Amino acid sequence: MATSWTAIFFMLVASCVCSTVFHRDQQTWFEGVFLSSMCPINVSASTLYGIMFDAGSTGTRIHVYTFVQKTPGQLPILEGEIFESVKPGLSAFVDQPKQVKEIFRKSPFLVPEESVSIMDGSYEGILAWVTVNFLTGQLHGHSQETVGTLDLGGASTQITFLPQFERTLEQTPRGYLTSFEMFNSTYKLYTHSYLGFGLKAARLATLGALETEGTDGHTFRSACLPRWLEAEWIFGGVKYQYGGNQEGEMGFEPCYAEVLRVVQGKLHQPKEVQRSSFYAFSYYYDRAVDTDMIDYEKGGVLKVEDFERKAKEVCDNLENFTSGSPFLCMDLAYITALLKDGFGFADSTVLQLTKKVNNIETGWALGATFHLLQSLGISH
């Protein structure tokens, strides 16, 4: 779901809505991917289908949303989602870019102008916020009681929430506030994407690899790693040698001091977030699963202090490290530092970690589909 929208993690977004039907004997490019039941032959004119492609380099994820407009003039009701993942991905068209365009031209679906584009991190954060707050009922009836969203990718991290206090708006740096209209309401969101503060980029910064030229033959060492560890790691096409402090300190305290240098004083800290509730995605979710803090399928509810507690538990027992990622201590310590010293969250700030709400994926795809419906005048 979460992806860093940087030069490293380009993705393509295609959107279409169909209220027409195709016959089963018609040869189509999506044969074998979409089930015929998705667009039944006798579909009602009030039934709409929003199809969102999240096309990455190695695979494409397809979200098919069913909407029913039960009352003319009212917002369509989301009835369900069908999700499918296929391979190969966008990289399969690297030598034939025109064939990507031709595929959509031949499609029986409505493909509006500019519906294929590259998405930046801030826009992704806004759409994920729309998805979560719609699914949790916060956007019904023009409620201002919303939840924020946090996304932690490999190269960047995003934060998005709806400010409730005027002083937050007054103290927010330029470029961090975005106004947009959705569901006949206007929202002024605080949203920002921090490039270089994703989990994997933070590993490099913690090891000092980002500031060191000529890494050949050099081993980067950290108190966040098992003392005996000697390994190689490839990130962004570059190979790095790394290992533990063979004779120096190790454990949570010295590790936290290392990751703290990556975030301290480098991110804006809106005080309002300390009393807000947030949904957290991607590596927040993955590391919580890896350490049995939440269930992989069901997710769970954590506080910021739970990440710190688990980080101490893992980092202070590095000598007993036997399996899993050797970066687990560093990752947990970084997540703790990012939340507390980066964004300024309180220990008691509640984080909801989940992949689905009401059986609908919680990523940006649904929000992007709503945006498309609105651009076509269907959401009014």
GROMACS .gro file of C-alpha atoms in nm:
model
  380
    1MET     CA    1   0.000   0.000   0.000
    2ALA     CA    2   0.259   0.254   0.098
    3THR     CA    3   0.509   0.359  -0.144
    4SER     CA    4   0.761   0.638  -0.157
    5TRP     CA    5   0.681   0.849  -0.460
    6THR     CA    6   1.037   0.937  -0.547
    7ALA     CA    7   1.267   0.879  -0.842
    8ILE     CA    8   1.333   0.536  -0.695
    9PHE     CA    9   0.970   0.434  -0.658
   10PHE     CA   10   0.786   0.566  -0.962
   11MET     CA   11   0.433   0.438  -1.009
   12LEU     CA   12   0.167   0.496  -1.270
   13VAL     CA   13  -0.192   0.570  -1.185
   14ALA     CA   14  -0.469   0.496  -1.434
   15SER     CA   15  -0.833   0.554  -1.358
   16CYS     CA   16  -1.157   0.480  -1.534
   17VAL     CA   17  -1.525   0.457  -1.462
   18CYS     CA   18  -1.764   0.243  -1.665
   19SER     CA   19  -2.141   0.251  -1.665
   20THR     CA   20  -2.156   0.055  -1.991
   21VAL     CA   21  -2.113  -0.317  -2.044
   22PHE     CA   22  -1.912  -0.541  -2.274
   23HIS     CA   23  -2.017  -0.877  -2.421
   24ARG     CA   24  -1.840  -1.190  -2.306
   25ASP     CA   25  -1.729  -1.290  -2.655
   26GLN     CA   26  -1.553  -0.959  -2.709
   27GLN     CA   27  -1.175  -0.992  -2.711
   28THR     CA   28  -1.033  -0.749  -2.458
   29TRP     CA   29  -0.688  -0.676  -2.321
   30PHE     CA   30  -0.805  -0.743  -1.965
   31GLU     CA   31  -0.942  -1.092  -2.042
   32GLY     CA   32  -0.843  -1.324  -1.760
   33VAL     CA   33  -0.787  -1.035  -1.520
   34PHE     CA   34  -1.141  -0.904  -1.464
   35LEU     CA   35  -1.426  -1.137  -1.383
   36SER     CA   36  -1.736  -1.108  -1.602
   37SER     CA   37  -1.944  -1.060  -1.287
   38MET     CA   38  -1.774  -0.726  -1.229
   39CYS     CA   39  -1.974  -0.570  -1.511
   40PRO     CA   40  -2.290  -0.783  -1.538
   41ILE     CA   41  -2.480  -0.762  -1.867
   42ASN     CA   42  -2.799  -0.628  -1.709
   43VAL     CA   43  -2.627  -0.370  -1.493
   44SER     CA   44  -2.843  -0.081  -1.377
   45ALA     CA   45  -2.769   0.268  -1.505
   46SER     CA   46  -2.723   0.370  -1.142
   47THR     CA   47  -2.430   0.130  -1.100
   48LEU     CA   48  -2.082   0.272  -1.155
   49TYR     CA   49  -1.743   0.101  -1.154
   50GLY     CA   50  -1.425   0.284  -1.062
   51ILE     CA   51  -1.110   0.100  -1.170
   52MET     CA   52  -0.778   0.216  -1.029
   53PHE     CA   53  -0.442   0.077  -1.143
   54ASP     CA   54  -0.147   0.104  -0.908
   55ALA     CA   55   0.120   0.013  -1.162
   56GLY     CA   56   0.469  -0.046  -1.026
   57SER     CA   57   0.788  -0.165  -1.189
   58THR     CA   58   0.745  -0.529  -1.087
   59GLY     CA   59   0.369  -0.569  -1.059
   60THR     CA   60   0.032  -0.399  -1.097
   61ARG     CA   61  -0.237  -0.384  -0.831
   62ILE     CA   62  -0.593  -0.335  -0.955
   63HIS     CA   63  -0.876  -0.196  -0.742
   64VAL     CA   64  -1.229  -0.232  -0.881
   65TYR     CA   65  -1.488  -0.035  -0.683
   66THR     CA   66  -1.864  -0.076  -0.721
   67PHE     CA   67  -2.081   0.232  -0.659
   68VAL     CA   68  -2.459   0.252  -0.659
   69GLN     CA   69  -2.643   0.583  -0.683
   70LYS     CA   70  -2.971   0.492  -0.512
   71THR     CA   71  -3.116   0.844  -0.513
   72PRO     CA   72  -3.069   1.089  -0.802
   73GLY     CA   73  -2.863   1.387  -0.698
   74GLN     CA   74  -2.717   1.209  -0.396
   75LEU     CA   75  -2.362   1.077  -0.353
   76PRO     CA   76  -2.305   0.725  -0.489
   77ILE     CA   77  -2.274   0.457  -0.221
   78LEU     CA   78  -1.964   0.237  -0.216
   79GLU     CA   79  -2.085  -0.123  -0.215
   80GLY     CA   80  -1.756  -0.311  -0.232
   81GLU     CA   81  -1.408  -0.363  -0.375
   82ILE     CA   82  -1.245  -0.638  -0.577
   83PHE     CA   83  -0.867  -0.641  -0.554
   84GLU     CA   84  -0.627  -0.824  -0.786
   85SER     CA   85  -0.250  -0.822  -0.832
   86VAL     CA   86  -0.077  -0.924  -1.155
   87LYS     CA   87   0.276  -0.946  -1.295
   88PRO     CA   88   0.483  -0.830  -1.481
   89GLY     CA   89   0.470  -0.462  -1.402
   90LEU     CA   90   0.537  -0.131  -1.572
   91SER     CA   91   0.899  -0.228  -1.646
   92ALA     CA   92   0.771  -0.478  -1.905
   93PHE     CA   93   0.692  -0.179  -2.130
   94VAL     CA   94   1.029  -0.008  -2.092
   95ASP     CA   95   1.112  -0.051  -2.463
   96GLN     CA   96   0.758   0.007  -2.589
   97PRO     CA   97   0.605   0.309  -2.413
   98LYS     CA   98   0.350   0.367  -2.692
   99GLN     CA   99   0.200   0.023  -2.626
  100VAL     CA  100   0.102   0.133  -2.273
  101LYS     CA  101  -0.100   0.421  -2.428
  102GLU     CA  102  -0.248   0.190  -2.693
  103ILE     CA  103  -0.373  -0.050  -2.427
  104PHE     CA  104  -0.583   0.220  -2.264
  105ARG     CA  105  -0.701   0.354  -2.601
  106LYS     CA  106  -0.846   0.013  -2.689
  107SER     CA  107  -1.006  -0.028  -2.348
  108PRO     CA  108  -1.390  -0.027  -2.345
  109PHE     CA  109  -1.377   0.187  -2.030
  110LEU     CA  110  -1.385   0.563  -1.999
  111VAL     CA  111  -1.026   0.686  -1.960
  112PRO     CA  112  -1.035   1.063  -1.902
  113GLU     CA  113  -0.754   1.293  -2.009
  114GLU     CA  114  -0.464   1.309  -1.762
  115SER     CA  115  -0.587   0.996  -1.582
  116VAL     CA  116  -0.241   0.840  -1.626
  117SER     CA  117   0.020   1.019  -1.420
  118ILE     CA  118   0.302   0.995  -1.170
  119MET     CA  119   0.193   1.073  -0.815
  120ASP     CA  120   0.402   1.268  -0.566
  121GLY     CA  121   0.415   1.194  -0.195
  122SER     CA  122   0.201   1.485  -0.075
  123TYR     CA  123  -0.081   1.400  -0.314
  124GLU     CA  124  -0.066   1.037  -0.205
  125GLY     CA  125  -0.096   1.149   0.156
  126ILE     CA  126  -0.409   1.354   0.079
  127LEU     CA  127  -0.579   1.068  -0.105
  128ALA     CA  128  -0.495   0.818   0.170
  129TRP     CA  129  -0.646   1.063   0.421
  130VAL     CA  130  -0.964   1.081   0.213
  131THR     CA  131  -0.984   0.701   0.194
  132VAL     CA  132  -0.943   0.643   0.568
  133ASN     CA  133  -1.180   0.917   0.678
  134PHE     CA  134  -1.444   0.809   0.429
  135LEU     CA  135  -1.424   0.445   0.539
  136THR     CA  136  -1.439   0.538   0.908
  137GLY     CA  137  -1.742   0.763   0.849
  138GLN     CA  138  -1.565   1.088   0.932
  139LEU     CA  139  -1.654   1.254   0.600
  140HIS     CA  140  -2.025   1.172   0.624
  141GLY     CA  141  -2.237   1.467   0.724
  142HIS     CA  142  -1.948   1.716   0.691
  143SER     CA  143  -1.791   1.613   1.023
  144GLN     CA  144  -1.475   1.792   1.128
  145GLU     CA  145  -1.378   1.509   1.367
  146THR     CA  146  -1.127   1.331   1.147
  147VAL     CA  147  -0.821   1.109   1.190
  148GLY     CA  148  -0.473   1.176   1.056
  149THR     CA  149  -0.262   0.943   0.843
  150LEU     CA  150   0.105   0.846   0.864
  151ASP     CA  151   0.290   0.662   0.589
  152LEU     CA  152   0.645   0.531   0.614
  153GLY     CA  153   0.797   0.411   0.288
  154GLY     CA  154   1.152   0.321   0.199
  155ALA     CA  155   1.272   0.662   0.083
  156SER     CA  156   1.017   0.906   0.224
  157THR     CA  157   0.753   0.951   0.494
  158GLN     CA  158   0.424   1.142   0.487
  159ILE     CA  159   0.197   1.300   0.749
  160THR     CA  160  -0.153   1.434   0.682
  161PHE     CA  161  -0.424   1.565   0.915
  162LEU     CA  162  -0.701   1.823   0.934
  163PRO     CA  163  -0.600   2.105   1.174
  164GLN     CA  164  -0.861   2.199   1.434
  165PHE     CA  165  -0.691   2.506   1.581
  166GLU     CA  166  -0.626   2.840   1.417
  167ARG     CA  167  -0.280   2.862   1.573
  168THR     CA  168  -0.181   2.544   1.387
  169LEU     CA  169  -0.267   2.715   1.059
  170GLU     CA  170  -0.080   3.028   1.163
  171GLN     CA  171   0.236   2.844   1.271
  172THR     CA  172   0.256   2.600   0.980
  173PRO     CA  173   0.537   2.657   0.727
  174ARG     CA  174   0.452   2.760   0.376
  175GLY     CA  175   0.372   2.470   0.147
  176TYR     CA  176   0.247   2.241   0.424
  177LEU     CA  177  -0.121   2.338   0.386
  178THR     CA  178  -0.339   2.228   0.096
  179SER     CA  179  -0.704   2.315   0.031
  180PHE     CA  180  -0.920   2.083  -0.176
  181GLU     CA  181  -1.286   2.011  -0.233
  182MET     CA  182  -1.436   1.666  -0.182
  183PHE     CA  183  -1.795   1.553  -0.122
  184ASN     CA  184  -1.922   1.911  -0.156
  185SER     CA  185  -1.700   2.028   0.130
  186THR     CA  186  -1.371   2.216   0.134
  187TYR     CA  187  -1.088   2.083   0.352
  188LYS     CA  188  -0.766   2.260   0.444
  189LEU     CA  189  -0.519   1.983   0.523
  190TYR     CA  190  -0.178   1.985   0.681
  191THR     CA  191   0.024   1.748   0.462
  192HIS     CA  192   0.391   1.703   0.387
  193SER     CA  193   0.618   1.440   0.237
  194TYR     CA  194   0.973   1.421   0.375
  195LEU     CA  195   1.209   1.279   0.116
  196GLY     CA  196   1.509   1.104   0.272
  197PHE     CA  197   1.323   1.012   0.591
  198GLY     CA  198   1.185   0.678   0.479
  199LEU     CA  199   1.298   0.367   0.666
  200LYS     CA  200   1.569   0.255   0.423
  201ALA     CA  201   1.701   0.605   0.364
  202ALA     CA  202   1.718   0.646   0.742
  203ARG     CA  203   1.929   0.331   0.768
  204LEU     CA  204   2.186   0.484   0.535
  205ALA     CA  205   2.181   0.812   0.724
  206THR     CA  206   2.221   0.632   1.057
  207LEU     CA  207   2.517   0.434   0.927
  208GLY     CA  208   2.670   0.752   0.790
  209ALA     CA  209   2.666   0.617   0.436
  210LEU     CA  210   2.491   0.924   0.297
  211GLU     CA  211   2.775   1.154   0.399
  212THR     CA  212   3.064   0.927   0.303
  213GLU     CA  213   3.208   0.920  -0.047
  214GLY     CA  214   3.377   0.615  -0.191
  215THR     CA  215   3.219   0.332   0.007
  216ASP     CA  216   3.427   0.057  -0.157
  217GLY     CA  217   3.596  -0.148   0.112
  218HIS     CA  218   3.448   0.059   0.393
  219THR     CA  219   3.229  -0.107   0.657
  220PHE     CA  220   2.969   0.111   0.826
  221ARG     CA  221   2.914   0.017   1.188
  222SER     CA  222   2.633   0.088   1.432
  223ALA     CA  223   2.535   0.024   1.792
  224CYS     CA  224   2.196  -0.079   1.651
  225LEU     CA  225   2.339  -0.399   1.501
  226PRO     CA  226   2.452  -0.730   1.656
  227ARG     CA  227   2.818  -0.703   1.755
  228TRP     CA  228   2.927  -1.002   1.546
  229LEU     CA  229   2.738  -0.901   1.231
  230GLU     CA  230   2.927  -0.854   0.903
  231ALA     CA  231   2.701  -0.823   0.599
  232GLU     CA  232   2.623  -0.652   0.268
  233TRP     CA  233   2.315  -0.452   0.178
  234ILE     CA  234   2.212  -0.321  -0.163
  235PHE     CA  235   1.993  -0.012  -0.174
  236GLY     CA  236   1.933   0.215  -0.472
  237GLY     CA  237   2.172   0.008  -0.681
  238VAL     CA  238   2.465   0.066  -0.441
  239LYS     CA  239   2.625  -0.207  -0.231
  240TYR     CA  240   2.713  -0.126   0.131
  241GLN     CA  241   2.915  -0.323   0.384
  242TYR     CA  242   2.787  -0.290   0.737
  243GLY     CA  243   2.828  -0.450   1.077
  244GLY     CA  244   2.805  -0.413   1.453
  245ASN     CA  245   3.038  -0.231   1.689
  246GLN     CA  246   3.293  -0.505   1.751
  247GLU     CA  247   3.432  -0.340   2.062
  248GLY     CA  248   3.211  -0.036   2.118
  249GLU     CA  249   2.869   0.017   2.271
  250MET     CA  250   2.551  -0.154   2.159
  251GLY     CA  251   2.190  -0.156   2.272
  252PHE     CA  252   1.896   0.084   2.282
  253GLU     CA  253   2.056   0.394   2.436
  254PRO     CA  254   2.355   0.426   2.199
  255CYS     CA  255   2.138   0.314   1.907
  256TYR     CA  256   1.875   0.577   1.982
  257ALA     CA  257   2.146   0.843   1.997
  258GLU     CA  258   2.247   0.743   1.642
  259VAL     CA  259   1.897   0.755   1.490
  260LEU     CA  260   1.814   1.072   1.680
  261ARG     CA  261   2.074   1.261   1.477
  262VAL     CA  262   1.878   1.173   1.162
  263VAL     CA  263   1.552   1.343   1.267
  264GLN     CA  264   1.614   1.586   1.551
  265GLY     CA  265   1.534   1.943   1.451
  266LYS     CA  266   1.469   1.846   1.087
  267LEU     CA  267   1.091   1.799   1.082
  268HIS     CA  268   0.813   2.044   1.162
  269GLN     CA  269   0.630   1.965   1.488
  270PRO     CA  270   0.268   2.082   1.497
  271LYS     CA  271   0.167   2.065   1.865
  272GLU     CA  272  -0.185   1.965   1.774
  273VAL     CA  273  -0.078   1.612   1.674
  274GLN     CA  274  -0.010   1.517   2.037
  275ARG     CA  275  -0.382   1.501   2.106
  276SER     CA  276  -0.489   1.356   1.771
  277SER     CA  277  -0.552   1.001   1.654
  278PHE     CA  278  -0.367   0.864   1.350
  279TYR     CA  279  -0.381   0.570   1.114
  280ALA     CA  280  -0.031   0.440   1.034
  281PHE     CA  281   0.065   0.240   0.724
  282SER     CA  282   0.351   0.060   0.552
  283TYR     CA  283   0.667   0.008   0.757
  284TYR     CA  284   0.486   0.116   1.074
  285TYR     CA  285   0.257  -0.178   1.012
  286ASP     CA  286   0.528  -0.419   0.896
  287ARG     CA  287   0.758  -0.366   1.194
  288ALA     CA  288   0.467  -0.397   1.436
  289VAL     CA  289   0.381  -0.730   1.274
  290ASP     CA  290   0.744  -0.845   1.276
  291THR     CA  291   0.760  -0.798   1.653
  292ASP     CA  292   0.416  -0.950   1.729
  293MET     CA  293   0.269  -0.621   1.847
  294ILE     CA  294  -0.023  -0.662   1.604
  295ASP     CA  295  -0.176  -0.942   1.399
  296TYR     CA  296  -0.082  -0.950   1.030
  297GLU     CA  297  -0.442  -0.983   0.910
  298LYS     CA  298  -0.634  -0.790   1.175
  299GLY     CA  299  -0.386  -0.515   1.259
  300GLY     CA  300  -0.429  -0.346   1.595
  301VAL     CA  301  -0.413  -0.030   1.805
  302LEU     CA  302  -0.082   0.088   1.955
  303LYS     CA  303   0.053   0.394   2.129
  304VAL     CA  304   0.380   0.563   2.041
  305GLU     CA  305   0.527   0.434   2.367
  306ASP     CA  306   0.464   0.076   2.250
  307PHE     CA  307   0.718   0.120   1.970
  308GLU     CA  308   0.972   0.254   2.219
  309ARG     CA  309   0.908  -0.034   2.459
  310LYS     CA  310   0.957  -0.291   2.182
  311ALA     CA  311   1.267  -0.109   2.054
  312LYS     CA  312   1.426  -0.134   2.401
  313GLU     CA  313   1.335  -0.501   2.423
  314VAL     CA  314   1.491  -0.584   2.085
  315CYS     CA  315   1.795  -0.356   2.104
  316ASP     CA  316   1.895  -0.459   2.457
  317ASN     CA  317   1.898  -0.824   2.351
  318LEU     CA  318   2.105  -0.803   2.034
  319GLU     CA  319   2.343  -1.071   2.161
  320ASN     CA  320   2.052  -1.316   2.131
  321PHE     CA  321   1.969  -1.212   1.775
  322THR     CA  322   1.909  -1.526   1.566
  323SER     CA  323   1.671  -1.453   1.278
  324GLY     CA  324   1.472  -1.189   1.094
  325SER     CA  325   1.610  -0.859   0.978
  326PRO     CA  326   1.940  -0.750   1.137
  327PHE     CA  327   1.802  -0.395   1.105
  328LEU     CA  328   1.507  -0.464   1.337
  329CYS     CA  329   1.658  -0.277   1.633
  330MET     CA  330   1.759   0.017   1.415
  331ASP     CA  331   1.419   0.030   1.244
  332LEU     CA  332   1.223   0.026   1.571
  333ALA     CA  333   1.450   0.287   1.726
  334TYR     CA  334   1.414   0.506   1.416
  335ILE     CA  335   1.034   0.475   1.414
  336THR     CA  336   1.032   0.578   1.780
  337ALA     CA  337   1.259   0.876   1.714
  338LEU     CA  338   1.062   0.978   1.405
  339LEU     CA  339   0.734   0.980   1.593
  340LYS     CA  340   0.856   1.141   1.917
  341ASP     CA  341   1.148   1.366   1.823
  342GLY     CA  342   1.065   1.411   1.456
  343PHE     CA  343   0.690   1.477   1.444
  344GLY     CA  344   0.661   1.554   1.815
  345PHE     CA  345   0.399   1.294   1.910
  346ALA     CA  346   0.331   1.223   2.276
  347ASP     CA  347   0.396   0.877   2.423
  348SER     CA  348   0.019   0.835   2.457
  349THR     CA  349  -0.067   0.926   2.096
  350VAL     CA  350  -0.290   0.650   1.956
  351LEU     CA  351  -0.194   0.479   1.629
  352GLN     CA  352  -0.442   0.260   1.444
  353LEU     CA  353  -0.264   0.007   1.225
  354THR     CA  354  -0.483  -0.170   0.972
  355LYS     CA  355  -0.483  -0.282   0.609
  356LYS     CA  356  -0.859  -0.268   0.561
  357VAL     CA  357  -1.164  -0.088   0.699
  358ASN     CA  358  -1.500  -0.256   0.629
  359ASN     CA  359  -1.311  -0.494   0.397
  360ILE     CA  360  -1.182  -0.206   0.180
  361GLU     CA  361  -0.808  -0.140   0.132
  362THR     CA  362  -0.697   0.171   0.322
  363GLY     CA  363  -0.443   0.308   0.073
  364TRP     CA  364  -0.471   0.603  -0.164
  365ALA     CA  365  -0.657   0.421  -0.445
  366LEU     CA  366  -1.011   0.481  -0.319
  367GLY     CA  367  -0.938   0.849  -0.255
  368ALA     CA  368  -0.804   0.879  -0.610
  369THR     CA  369  -1.120   0.716  -0.744
  370PHE     CA  370  -1.337   0.965  -0.555
  371HIS     CA  371  -1.129   1.244  -0.703
  372LEU     CA  372  -1.195   1.105  -1.049
  373LEU     CA  373  -1.568   1.073  -0.986
  374GLN     CA  374  -1.572   1.433  -0.871
  375SER     CA  375  -1.387   1.552  -1.181
  376LEU     CA  376  -1.655   1.380  -1.393
  377GLY     CA  377  -1.934   1.545  -1.191
  378ILE     CA  378  -2.059   1.211  -1.057
  379SER     CA  379  -1.997   1.282  -0.688
  380HIS     CA  380  -2.236   1.578  -0.676
   0.00000   0.00000   0.00000
